[in-house]
Amino acid sequence: MLPYFPGPERNGLLYIFCKRMDAIMYSDRESGSMNGLNELVSERLHQGIPQVIERDDIMEALPQPACFNRVQIVCGMRRSGKAFYLFQIMNRLLKRGVSSNRIFYFDFSDDRLPVSEPHLMDAVLEEYWRQVPEARIQGCYLFLDEVQGCPRWQGTCRRVAENENVTLYITGSSSKVSEEGIATDFRGRAHVHEMLPCSFKEFLRFHEEVLPEGATAESCVEDVRMDAISPQERTALEALFDRYLIVGGFPGVQRDSAAARLEVLQGYVRDVGSRDVADRISVAPSLAHQAALFILRNTSCETSVNIVKEALQEGGGSIGWETTAQMIQLLEQAYLFFEVHDYSRGMLPSRRNPPKLYAVDPGLAFSVSRASREDAGKRLEPAVYLELKRRMAGRRADSISSWTEPGKRGRKVDFLVGESFAGEAAAAEPYLLLQTSLSPASDKTRSRETSSLDAAFETTGLSEGSIVTLREEGTAPAEHGQIHIIPAWKWSLSGKEAF
């Protein structure tokens, strides 16, 4: 029962009393939460490791636990499969004979954690070592998931990696865990690995029931690479690639109905806008969401800060250039999209044209596209870009660029692959030209695509290039080289950087 305070000061005194009681109760809850860490740690230690549909490796073989091991950081958009990739590594460690007590996974997005506790990560790790003391002596594998909400995670991880006998894996999915921040905080003692949504090859592993009887994702890949694909496999793979451009590669939606999938993917976009942008700068979540929608709906298009700002202002938003630029930067750091600049031999990206922006996933772009528009061609292009990006992992920045013909005609090729600047050495030569076209069957489309590649042949000195299509296959002559036409499903499974 609340105390009674007579007189006009009653309301003010009652308010002060209630606030003090709230503070005491909150303090007790926080203390109880910290005391309850032993239960959370014990829960994690006794939980089984889920079996997963395996993803392709994004890490090289890693060292045994030791002091000064490099911290392994897996970054990517929310729900792109980072935690399940950790489970994949953990299952492999168990198969190698590593004791389960020496493998510790902890999810820092657990809502039972006292997130305001400044030494939360320290407390979790100390509790683990208290419960399993031999792990600290013999060495252990630490898998710390969604660390971005944990106070002081950078300093703790760096100190633990330097002073404890560990191999440390971290995941993060927001702009708070960007490569720029990691470079500053870890000072060269971390290795960042980018986790994208599933490739088409990985997508097949989720949908093997659609393949011909007896076929698997791996057998289809092998048949494509041996040029021994059967008619039945071809039909199935064509249909599955069509589906890939609609469903996309986020693992969590692969078994959903169409309605559920669209709602879930749209929720992913809202989460990025509110949690990765609006929570970091003074902007309304609705405005950040509109910026995300605009970029995804204009995937494969040249887009600048001014273009996004004007679109938001036309939609009724009151926003300036600097805030728009901040939002775009945070959306990119949250892995919603990627930029591709024109090829340049200079130190900086070419500024002749605005960069093209590519959605992180074709299915994500489809989920927010307007029902009145058919944009399969715009989704094919990011699917090709993302496959190139996977194959070029570990290369230097801007190894994938676009190409624009100098002069008035300004013919364009979607992708030019090759390191554009080699530092003190001579500029590296480009070695791959790649165009995308949903269907070059019409004379007008084929002429546009082939003439652009031919102009690039003449300028770059390359003699071969490709047009990646939805269905068509063959070759096309050009004055200065040879053009290969290859369907996207076959190119995606070929594993080749070139043709």
Short mmCIF file of C-alpha atoms in Angstrom, two decimals:
data_model
loop_
_atom_site.label_atom_id
_atom_site.label_comp_id
_atom_site.label_asym_id
_atom_site.label_seq_id
_atom_site.Cartn_x
_atom_site.Cartn_y
_atom_site.Cartn_z
CA MET A 1 0.00 0.00 0.00
CA LEU A 2 1.30 3.46 -0.89
CA PRO A 3 1.78 5.87 2.06
CA TYR A 4 -0.65 8.77 2.52
CA PHE A 5 0.77 12.32 2.40
CA PRO A 6 -1.78 14.97 3.42
CA GLY A 7 -1.81 18.48 2.03
CA PRO A 8 -1.05 20.01 -1.36
CA GLU A 9 2.47 18.53 -1.44
CA ARG A 10 0.98 15.00 -1.49
CA ASN A 11 1.39 14.41 -5.25
CA GLY A 12 5.02 15.57 -5.36
CA LEU A 13 6.08 13.48 -2.38
CA LEU A 14 4.25 10.45 -3.74
CA TYR A 15 6.07 10.84 -7.06
CA ILE A 16 9.49 11.02 -5.30
CA PHE A 17 8.65 7.95 -3.21
CA CYS A 18 7.60 5.94 -6.27
CA LYS A 19 10.72 6.94 -8.21
CA ARG A 20 12.93 5.84 -5.31
CA MET A 21 11.10 2.51 -5.07
CA ASP A 22 11.50 2.03 -8.84
CA ALA A 23 15.24 2.69 -8.54
CA ILE A 24 15.59 0.16 -5.71
CA MET A 25 13.57 -2.47 -7.57
CA TYR A 26 15.55 -1.86 -10.79
CA SER A 27 18.83 -2.21 -8.90
CA ASP A 28 17.63 -5.48 -7.41
CA ARG A 29 16.61 -6.76 -10.83
CA GLU A 30 20.02 -5.88 -12.31
CA SER A 31 21.79 -7.54 -9.40
CA GLY A 32 19.59 -10.59 -9.77
CA SER A 33 20.30 -10.73 -13.47
CA MET A 34 24.04 -10.70 -12.87
CA ASN A 35 23.65 -13.35 -10.21
CA GLY A 36 21.60 -15.36 -12.72
CA LEU A 37 24.43 -15.46 -15.24
CA ASN A 38 25.49 -18.81 -13.81
CA GLU A 39 22.16 -20.24 -14.94
CA LEU A 40 22.42 -18.70 -18.42
CA VAL A 41 25.97 -19.94 -18.88
CA SER A 42 25.03 -23.40 -17.63
CA GLU A 43 22.05 -23.41 -20.00
CA ARG A 44 24.31 -22.65 -22.95
CA LEU A 45 26.82 -25.32 -21.92
CA HIS A 46 24.13 -28.00 -21.77
CA GLN A 47 22.31 -27.06 -24.95
CA GLY A 48 23.01 -29.22 -27.95
CA ILE A 49 24.54 -27.67 -31.06
CA PRO A 50 21.94 -27.58 -33.85
CA GLN A 51 22.57 -29.52 -37.04
CA VAL A 52 22.60 -27.11 -39.98
CA ILE A 53 22.46 -27.07 -43.75
CA GLU A 54 26.07 -26.25 -44.45
CA ARG A 55 27.18 -23.03 -46.07
CA ASP A 56 30.32 -22.64 -48.14
CA ASP A 57 33.37 -21.76 -46.06
CA ILE A 58 34.26 -18.10 -45.68
CA MET A 59 37.24 -18.81 -43.38
CA GLU A 60 40.52 -20.61 -43.86
CA ALA A 61 41.62 -23.32 -41.42
CA LEU A 62 41.99 -21.70 -38.02
CA PRO A 63 44.65 -22.18 -35.32
CA GLN A 64 44.44 -24.08 -32.07
CA PRO A 65 43.60 -21.95 -29.01
CA ALA A 66 46.53 -19.76 -27.99
CA CYS A 67 47.31 -16.27 -26.78
CA PHE A 68 47.47 -13.63 -29.49
CA ASN A 69 45.37 -15.58 -31.98
CA ARG A 70 43.71 -13.18 -34.39
CA VAL A 71 40.06 -12.52 -33.53
CA GLN A 72 37.72 -13.93 -36.19
CA ILE A 73 34.78 -11.59 -36.83
CA VAL A 74 31.79 -12.61 -38.97
CA CYS A 75 29.81 -9.60 -40.18
CA GLY A 76 26.73 -9.35 -42.31
CA MET A 77 23.16 -8.19 -42.46
CA ARG A 78 20.78 -9.39 -39.78
CA ARG A 79 19.50 -12.93 -40.38
CA SER A 80 22.03 -13.73 -43.09
CA GLY A 81 23.09 -16.92 -41.27
CA LYS A 82 26.03 -15.87 -39.09
CA ALA A 83 25.00 -17.80 -35.97
CA PHE A 84 24.33 -20.97 -37.95
CA TYR A 85 27.71 -20.64 -39.59
CA LEU A 86 29.19 -20.69 -36.08
CA PHE A 87 27.18 -23.85 -35.33
CA GLN A 88 28.67 -25.36 -38.50
CA ILE A 89 32.19 -24.68 -37.20
CA MET A 90 31.28 -26.01 -33.76
CA ASN A 91 29.94 -29.27 -35.19
CA ARG A 92 33.18 -29.71 -37.13
CA LEU A 93 35.20 -29.21 -33.95
CA LEU A 94 33.15 -31.91 -32.21
CA LYS A 95 33.77 -34.30 -35.12
CA ARG A 96 37.49 -33.60 -34.74
CA GLY A 97 37.28 -34.76 -31.13
CA VAL A 98 37.31 -31.42 -29.33
CA SER A 99 35.48 -31.76 -25.99
CA SER A 100 32.11 -29.97 -25.88
CA ASN A 101 33.20 -28.28 -22.63
CA ARG A 102 35.94 -26.50 -24.54
CA ILE A 103 33.43 -25.05 -27.02
CA PHE A 104 31.41 -22.17 -25.59
CA TYR A 105 28.68 -20.37 -27.51
CA PHE A 106 26.87 -17.38 -26.01
CA ASP A 107 24.23 -15.16 -27.57
CA PHE A 108 24.43 -11.59 -26.27
CA SER A 109 21.04 -10.69 -27.76
CA ASP A 110 19.34 -12.78 -25.03
CA ASP A 111 16.68 -10.53 -23.47
CA ARG A 112 17.42 -11.92 -20.00
CA LEU A 113 20.82 -10.23 -19.92
CA PRO A 114 21.45 -6.95 -18.04
CA VAL A 115 22.53 -5.04 -21.14
CA SER A 116 23.48 -1.92 -19.17
CA GLU A 117 26.08 -3.80 -17.13
CA PRO A 118 29.43 -2.34 -18.33
CA HIS A 119 31.38 -5.56 -17.66
CA LEU A 120 28.80 -8.02 -18.99
CA MET A 121 31.10 -9.88 -21.38
CA ASP A 122 33.79 -10.21 -18.72
CA ALA A 123 31.21 -11.61 -16.30
CA VAL A 124 29.95 -14.17 -18.82
CA LEU A 125 33.44 -15.42 -19.66
CA GLU A 126 34.55 -15.57 -16.02
CA GLU A 127 31.42 -17.57 -15.20
CA TYR A 128 32.16 -19.99 -18.04
CA TRP A 129 35.70 -20.53 -16.77
CA ARG A 130 34.41 -20.92 -13.22
CA GLN A 131 32.09 -23.71 -14.36
CA VAL A 132 34.68 -25.30 -16.69
CA PRO A 133 38.11 -24.40 -15.20
CA GLU A 134 39.99 -26.86 -17.42
CA ALA A 135 38.88 -24.88 -20.49
CA ARG A 136 40.92 -21.90 -19.35
CA ILE A 137 44.00 -24.07 -18.83
CA GLN A 138 43.75 -26.35 -21.88
CA GLY A 139 42.42 -23.67 -24.20
CA CYS A 140 38.94 -23.17 -25.59
CA TYR A 141 36.93 -22.01 -28.59
CA LEU A 142 34.73 -19.02 -27.81
CA PHE A 143 31.76 -18.18 -30.05
CA LEU A 144 30.25 -14.84 -29.04
CA ASP A 145 27.14 -13.99 -31.02
CA GLU A 146 25.56 -10.55 -31.63
CA VAL A 147 28.11 -8.68 -29.55
CA GLN A 148 27.12 -5.20 -30.78
CA GLY A 149 24.69 -4.66 -27.89
CA CYS A 150 27.26 -5.56 -25.25
CA PRO A 151 29.09 -2.64 -23.59
CA ARG A 152 32.85 -2.48 -24.16
CA TRP A 153 32.88 -5.62 -26.29
CA GLN A 154 35.82 -4.42 -28.38
CA GLY A 155 38.20 -3.92 -25.47
CA THR A 156 37.15 -7.15 -23.77
CA CYS A 157 37.60 -9.23 -26.92
CA ARG A 158 40.99 -7.73 -27.67
CA ARG A 159 42.20 -8.30 -24.10
CA VAL A 160 40.89 -11.87 -23.96
CA ALA A 161 42.51 -12.73 -27.30
CA GLU A 162 45.85 -11.35 -26.14
CA ASN A 163 45.91 -12.85 -22.65
CA GLU A 164 43.90 -16.07 -22.74
CA ASN A 165 44.44 -19.43 -24.40
CA VAL A 166 41.54 -19.07 -26.88
CA THR A 167 40.38 -19.04 -30.46
CA LEU A 168 37.76 -16.33 -30.52
CA TYR A 169 34.88 -15.97 -32.95
CA ILE A 170 32.56 -12.95 -32.92
CA THR A 171 29.47 -12.09 -34.93
CA GLY A 172 27.79 -8.73 -35.37
CA SER A 173 24.97 -7.56 -37.60
CA SER A 174 24.66 -3.82 -37.33
CA SER A 175 26.49 -0.70 -38.35
CA LYS A 176 28.08 -0.76 -34.88
CA VAL A 177 30.18 -3.69 -36.09
CA SER A 178 31.52 -2.19 -39.29
CA GLU A 179 34.90 -2.83 -40.86
CA GLU A 180 35.87 0.78 -40.17
CA GLY A 181 35.19 0.43 -36.45
CA ILE A 182 36.88 -2.94 -36.25
CA ALA A 183 40.02 -1.60 -37.93
CA THR A 184 40.21 1.12 -35.27
CA ASP A 185 39.34 -1.00 -32.24
CA PHE A 186 41.41 -4.11 -32.97
CA ARG A 187 44.45 -2.46 -34.57
CA GLY A 188 45.18 -5.28 -37.01
CA ARG A 189 44.42 -8.11 -34.58
CA ALA A 190 41.14 -9.15 -36.16
CA HIS A 191 40.13 -10.82 -39.41
CA VAL A 192 36.75 -9.78 -40.79
CA HIS A 193 34.72 -12.29 -42.80
CA GLU A 194 31.64 -11.20 -44.69
CA MET A 195 28.57 -13.44 -44.52
CA LEU A 196 26.14 -12.86 -47.37
CA PRO A 197 22.75 -14.53 -47.76
CA CYS A 198 22.88 -17.87 -49.57
CA SER A 199 24.37 -18.14 -53.02
CA PHE A 200 22.42 -20.07 -55.66
CA LYS A 201 24.57 -23.14 -54.95
CA GLU A 202 23.74 -22.91 -51.23
CA PHE A 203 20.09 -22.23 -52.10
CA LEU A 204 19.99 -25.61 -53.86
CA ARG A 205 20.89 -27.38 -50.61
CA PHE A 206 17.65 -26.06 -49.08
CA HIS A 207 15.58 -27.28 -52.05
CA GLU A 208 17.03 -30.63 -53.07
CA GLU A 209 13.55 -32.15 -53.09
CA VAL A 210 12.88 -30.25 -56.33
CA LEU A 211 15.87 -31.81 -58.09
CA PRO A 212 15.49 -34.99 -60.16
CA GLU A 213 15.43 -38.24 -58.19
CA GLY A 214 18.88 -39.13 -56.92
CA ALA A 215 20.35 -35.71 -57.65
CA THR A 216 21.80 -33.47 -54.96
CA ALA A 217 22.99 -29.89 -54.94
CA GLU A 218 26.61 -31.07 -55.05
CA SER A 219 26.01 -33.55 -57.89
CA CYS A 220 24.32 -30.83 -59.96
CA VAL A 221 27.27 -28.51 -59.39
CA GLU A 222 29.66 -31.25 -60.47
CA ASP A 223 27.59 -31.98 -63.59
CA VAL A 224 27.58 -28.28 -64.54
CA ARG A 225 31.34 -28.03 -64.12
CA MET A 226 31.87 -31.22 -66.16
CA ASP A 227 29.44 -29.95 -68.81
CA ALA A 228 27.37 -33.11 -68.28
CA ILE A 229 24.04 -31.65 -67.19
CA SER A 230 20.98 -33.75 -68.04
CA PRO A 231 17.79 -32.28 -69.56
CA GLN A 232 15.94 -33.03 -66.32
CA GLU A 233 18.57 -31.23 -64.26
CA ARG A 234 18.54 -28.27 -66.65
CA THR A 235 14.76 -27.87 -66.29
CA ALA A 236 14.94 -28.10 -62.50
CA LEU A 237 17.83 -25.66 -62.23
CA GLU A 238 16.17 -23.12 -64.50
CA ALA A 239 13.02 -23.23 -62.36
CA LEU A 240 15.01 -23.00 -59.13
CA PHE A 241 16.97 -19.98 -60.34
CA ASP A 242 13.69 -18.25 -61.21
CA ARG A 243 12.62 -18.99 -57.65
CA TYR A 244 15.94 -17.77 -56.26
CA LEU A 245 15.34 -14.33 -57.80
CA ILE A 246 12.05 -14.17 -55.85
CA VAL A 247 12.83 -15.99 -52.59
CA GLY A 248 16.44 -14.89 -52.25
CA GLY A 249 19.03 -16.41 -49.97
CA PHE A 250 18.10 -15.55 -46.38
CA PRO A 251 18.17 -18.97 -44.67
CA GLY A 252 15.26 -18.30 -42.30
CA VAL A 253 12.65 -17.87 -45.04
CA GLN A 254 13.46 -20.85 -47.25
CA ARG A 255 10.62 -22.99 -45.87
CA ASP A 256 8.06 -20.19 -45.52
CA SER A 257 4.92 -19.68 -47.54
CA ALA A 258 4.98 -16.74 -49.97
CA ALA A 259 2.92 -14.54 -47.63
CA ALA A 260 5.02 -15.34 -44.56
CA ARG A 261 8.25 -14.86 -46.48
CA LEU A 262 7.26 -11.40 -47.72
CA GLU A 263 6.23 -10.28 -44.23
CA VAL A 264 9.44 -11.60 -42.65
CA LEU A 265 11.72 -10.03 -45.25
CA GLN A 266 9.88 -6.72 -44.98
CA GLY A 267 10.46 -6.96 -41.23
CA TYR A 268 14.20 -7.38 -41.86
CA VAL A 269 14.18 -4.08 -43.77
CA ARG A 270 12.29 -2.30 -40.98
CA ASP A 271 14.76 -3.64 -38.42
CA VAL A 272 17.70 -2.26 -40.36
CA GLY A 273 16.04 1.16 -40.63
CA SER A 274 15.07 1.42 -36.98
CA ARG A 275 17.91 -0.40 -35.19
CA ASP A 276 20.88 0.33 -37.43
CA VAL A 277 20.02 3.86 -38.52
CA ALA A 278 17.37 5.59 -36.39
CA ASP A 279 18.93 4.32 -33.15
CA ARG A 280 22.27 5.84 -34.14
CA ILE A 281 21.39 9.25 -35.52
CA SER A 282 18.59 11.71 -34.87
CA VAL A 283 16.21 10.64 -37.60
CA ALA A 284 12.70 9.20 -37.49
CA PRO A 285 12.52 5.40 -38.02
CA SER A 286 9.93 5.98 -40.75
CA LEU A 287 12.37 8.17 -42.69
CA ALA A 288 15.19 5.64 -42.34
CA HIS A 289 12.77 2.95 -43.55
CA GLN A 290 11.83 5.05 -46.57
CA ALA A 291 15.50 5.49 -47.45
CA ALA A 292 16.03 1.72 -47.23
CA LEU A 293 12.98 1.08 -49.42
CA PHE A 294 14.13 3.58 -52.03
CA ILE A 295 17.57 2.00 -52.30
CA LEU A 296 16.21 -1.56 -52.52
CA ARG A 297 13.60 -0.57 -55.10
CA ASN A 298 16.32 1.07 -57.18
CA THR A 299 18.81 -1.78 -56.95
CA SER A 300 21.11 -1.92 -60.00
CA CYS A 301 20.63 1.81 -60.60
CA GLU A 302 23.08 4.69 -60.37
CA THR A 303 22.17 6.50 -57.16
CA SER A 304 23.63 9.49 -55.33
CA VAL A 305 22.98 11.25 -52.03
CA ASN A 306 21.11 13.98 -53.89
CA ILE A 307 18.86 11.44 -55.64
CA VAL A 308 17.93 9.81 -52.32
CA LYS A 309 17.44 13.20 -50.61
CA GLU A 310 15.13 14.46 -53.35
CA ALA A 311 13.09 11.26 -53.27
CA LEU A 312 12.63 11.53 -49.50
CA GLN A 313 11.67 15.19 -49.77
CA GLU A 314 9.13 14.40 -52.50
CA GLY A 315 7.65 11.86 -50.11
CA GLY A 316 7.16 14.57 -47.49
CA GLY A 317 10.33 14.08 -45.47
CA SER A 318 12.24 17.09 -44.17
CA ILE A 319 15.90 16.14 -44.47
CA GLY A 320 19.19 17.69 -45.48
CA TRP A 321 22.13 16.44 -47.48
CA GLU A 322 24.36 15.55 -44.51
CA THR A 323 21.67 13.54 -42.71
CA THR A 324 20.83 11.71 -45.93
CA ALA A 325 24.51 10.89 -46.43
CA GLN A 326 24.71 9.58 -42.85
CA MET A 327 21.68 7.37 -43.37
CA ILE A 328 23.08 5.93 -46.60
CA GLN A 329 26.42 5.24 -44.91
CA LEU A 330 24.76 3.44 -42.00
CA LEU A 331 22.54 1.41 -44.34
CA GLU A 332 25.65 0.34 -46.24
CA GLN A 333 27.50 -0.51 -43.02
CA ALA A 334 24.49 -2.61 -42.00
CA TYR A 335 25.02 -4.57 -45.25
CA LEU A 336 21.68 -3.62 -46.82
CA PHE A 337 23.43 -2.81 -50.11
CA PHE A 338 26.83 -2.47 -51.80
CA GLU A 339 28.29 0.24 -54.03
CA VAL A 340 30.01 -0.37 -57.35
CA HIS A 341 31.96 2.52 -58.90
CA ASP A 342 33.18 3.05 -62.44
CA TYR A 343 36.58 1.56 -63.25
CA SER A 344 39.44 3.94 -62.52
CA ARG A 345 43.21 3.71 -62.49
CA GLY A 346 43.37 6.53 -59.97
CA MET A 347 43.72 6.26 -56.22
CA LEU A 348 40.07 7.20 -55.70
CA PRO A 349 36.93 5.73 -57.31
CA SER A 350 35.79 7.42 -60.51
CA ARG A 351 33.39 10.30 -59.96
CA ARG A 352 32.24 10.56 -63.58
CA ASN A 353 29.01 8.78 -62.71
CA PRO A 354 27.22 8.03 -59.42
CA PRO A 355 27.90 4.51 -58.14
CA LYS A 356 25.48 1.71 -58.79
CA LEU A 357 23.84 0.31 -55.65
CA TYR A 358 23.13 -3.41 -55.36
CA ALA A 359 20.76 -4.95 -52.81
CA VAL A 360 22.32 -7.55 -50.51
CA ASP A 361 19.80 -10.12 -51.74
CA PRO A 362 17.44 -10.36 -54.75
CA GLY A 363 14.65 -11.75 -52.58
CA LEU A 364 14.91 -8.81 -50.20
CA ALA A 365 14.57 -6.42 -53.14
CA PHE A 366 11.57 -8.39 -54.43
CA SER A 367 9.85 -8.30 -51.04
CA VAL A 368 9.65 -4.49 -51.05
CA SER A 369 9.20 -3.92 -54.79
CA ARG A 370 5.92 -2.45 -55.95
CA ALA A 371 3.35 -4.97 -57.13
CA SER A 372 2.74 -2.92 -60.26
CA ARG A 373 6.32 -3.39 -61.51
CA GLU A 374 8.12 -6.41 -62.92
CA ASP A 375 11.82 -6.01 -62.13
CA ALA A 376 13.34 -9.46 -62.69
CA GLY A 377 16.14 -7.90 -64.74
CA LYS A 378 17.03 -5.55 -61.91
CA ARG A 379 17.19 -8.54 -59.55
CA LEU A 380 19.29 -10.63 -61.91
CA GLU A 381 22.04 -8.00 -61.88
CA PRO A 382 22.56 -7.98 -58.07
CA ALA A 383 22.45 -11.80 -58.06
CA VAL A 384 25.35 -11.79 -60.54
CA TYR A 385 27.19 -9.07 -58.59
CA LEU A 386 26.86 -10.97 -55.30
CA GLU A 387 28.20 -14.15 -56.90
CA LEU A 388 31.17 -12.17 -58.24
CA LYS A 389 31.68 -10.70 -54.79
CA ARG A 390 31.83 -14.18 -53.23
CA ARG A 391 34.38 -15.31 -55.78
CA MET A 392 36.47 -12.19 -55.27
CA ALA A 393 36.59 -12.47 -51.46
CA GLY A 394 40.06 -11.69 -50.21
CA ARG A 395 40.92 -9.40 -53.12
CA ARG A 396 41.65 -5.71 -52.81
CA ALA A 397 39.01 -3.00 -52.76
CA ASP A 398 37.26 -2.07 -56.01
CA SER A 399 38.29 -5.28 -57.77
CA ILE A 400 34.72 -5.27 -59.11
CA SER A 401 33.72 -2.10 -60.92
CA SER A 402 31.53 -1.01 -63.79
CA TRP A 403 32.82 0.37 -67.08
CA THR A 404 31.65 3.43 -69.01
CA GLU A 405 32.97 4.28 -72.46
CA PRO A 406 34.79 7.62 -72.53
CA GLY A 407 33.17 10.20 -74.76
CA LYS A 408 29.66 11.11 -75.81
CA ARG A 409 28.27 7.63 -76.48
CA GLY A 410 29.03 6.48 -72.95
CA ARG A 411 28.20 2.83 -73.56
CA LYS A 412 28.27 0.77 -70.36
CA VAL A 413 29.27 -2.69 -69.19
CA ASP A 414 27.85 -3.83 -65.88
CA PHE A 415 30.99 -5.43 -64.44
CA LEU A 416 34.69 -5.14 -65.08
CA VAL A 417 36.78 -7.40 -62.85
CA GLY A 418 40.41 -6.68 -62.06
CA GLU A 419 42.37 -4.74 -59.47
CA SER A 420 42.26 -1.17 -60.65
CA PHE A 421 45.34 0.18 -58.87
CA ALA A 422 48.44 -1.67 -57.75
CA GLY A 423 50.08 0.89 -55.49
CA GLU A 424 53.76 1.40 -56.37
CA ALA A 425 53.56 -1.09 -59.23
CA ALA A 426 51.83 -0.48 -62.52
CA ALA A 427 48.04 -0.55 -62.56
CA ALA A 428 46.80 -4.13 -62.86
CA GLU A 429 45.04 -5.01 -66.09
CA PRO A 430 41.33 -5.91 -66.04
CA TYR A 431 40.65 -9.50 -67.02
CA LEU A 432 36.88 -10.01 -67.13
CA LEU A 433 33.98 -8.13 -68.71
CA LEU A 434 30.50 -9.22 -67.73
CA GLN A 435 27.16 -7.92 -68.91
CA THR A 436 23.75 -8.98 -67.59
CA SER A 437 20.54 -9.14 -69.58
CA LEU A 438 17.32 -10.91 -68.73
CA SER A 439 16.94 -11.83 -72.41
CA PRO A 440 19.03 -10.54 -75.33
CA ALA A 441 16.66 -12.20 -77.80
CA SER A 442 15.42 -8.96 -79.39
CA ASP A 443 17.66 -7.35 -81.99
CA LYS A 444 17.64 -4.03 -80.14
CA THR A 445 18.69 -5.54 -76.80
CA ARG A 446 21.33 -7.80 -78.33
CA SER A 447 22.80 -4.90 -80.32
CA ARG A 448 22.98 -2.70 -77.20
CA GLU A 449 24.67 -5.36 -75.05
CA THR A 450 27.13 -6.56 -77.69
CA SER A 451 28.13 -3.08 -78.86
CA SER A 452 28.89 -2.08 -75.25
CA LEU A 453 31.09 -5.12 -74.76
CA ASP A 454 32.78 -4.51 -78.10
CA ALA A 455 33.61 -0.93 -77.10
CA ALA A 456 35.09 -2.27 -73.86
CA PHE A 457 37.15 -4.82 -75.81
CA GLU A 458 38.65 -2.04 -77.87
CA THR A 459 39.47 0.12 -74.85
CA THR A 460 40.72 -2.54 -72.41
CA GLY A 461 42.44 -4.86 -74.89
CA LEU A 462 40.42 -7.86 -73.70
CA SER A 463 39.23 -10.25 -76.38
CA GLU A 464 36.44 -12.10 -74.56
CA GLY A 465 33.43 -11.18 -72.46
CA SER A 466 30.14 -12.65 -71.32
CA ILE A 467 26.46 -11.82 -71.21
CA VAL A 468 24.72 -13.56 -68.30
CA THR A 469 21.06 -14.18 -69.15
CA LEU A 470 18.09 -15.95 -67.65
CA ARG A 471 17.80 -18.67 -70.34
CA GLU A 472 19.77 -18.00 -73.54
CA GLU A 473 23.07 -19.69 -74.28
CA GLY A 474 25.51 -19.43 -77.16
CA THR A 475 27.97 -16.96 -78.60
CA ALA A 476 27.79 -13.61 -80.36
CA PRO A 477 30.41 -12.13 -82.70
CA ALA A 478 31.95 -8.71 -82.13
CA GLU A 479 34.48 -6.74 -84.11
CA HIS A 480 37.11 -6.75 -81.37
CA GLY A 481 36.44 -10.00 -79.54
CA GLN A 482 34.22 -12.96 -78.74
CA ILE A 483 31.09 -12.79 -76.59
CA HIS A 484 29.84 -15.79 -74.63
CA ILE A 485 26.14 -15.96 -73.70
CA ILE A 486 25.50 -18.08 -70.62
CA PRO A 487 22.40 -18.63 -68.45
CA ALA A 488 22.72 -17.35 -64.90
CA TRP A 489 22.03 -20.71 -63.25
CA LYS A 490 24.94 -22.29 -65.15
CA TRP A 491 27.30 -19.36 -64.58
CA SER A 492 26.45 -19.27 -60.86
CA LEU A 493 27.34 -22.95 -60.43
CA SER A 494 30.40 -22.92 -62.66
CA GLY A 495 32.65 -21.49 -59.97
CA LYS A 496 34.69 -19.70 -62.61
CA GLU A 497 35.57 -16.02 -62.48
CA ALA A 498 35.55 -15.97 -66.26
CA PHE A 499 33.44 -17.73 -68.84
#
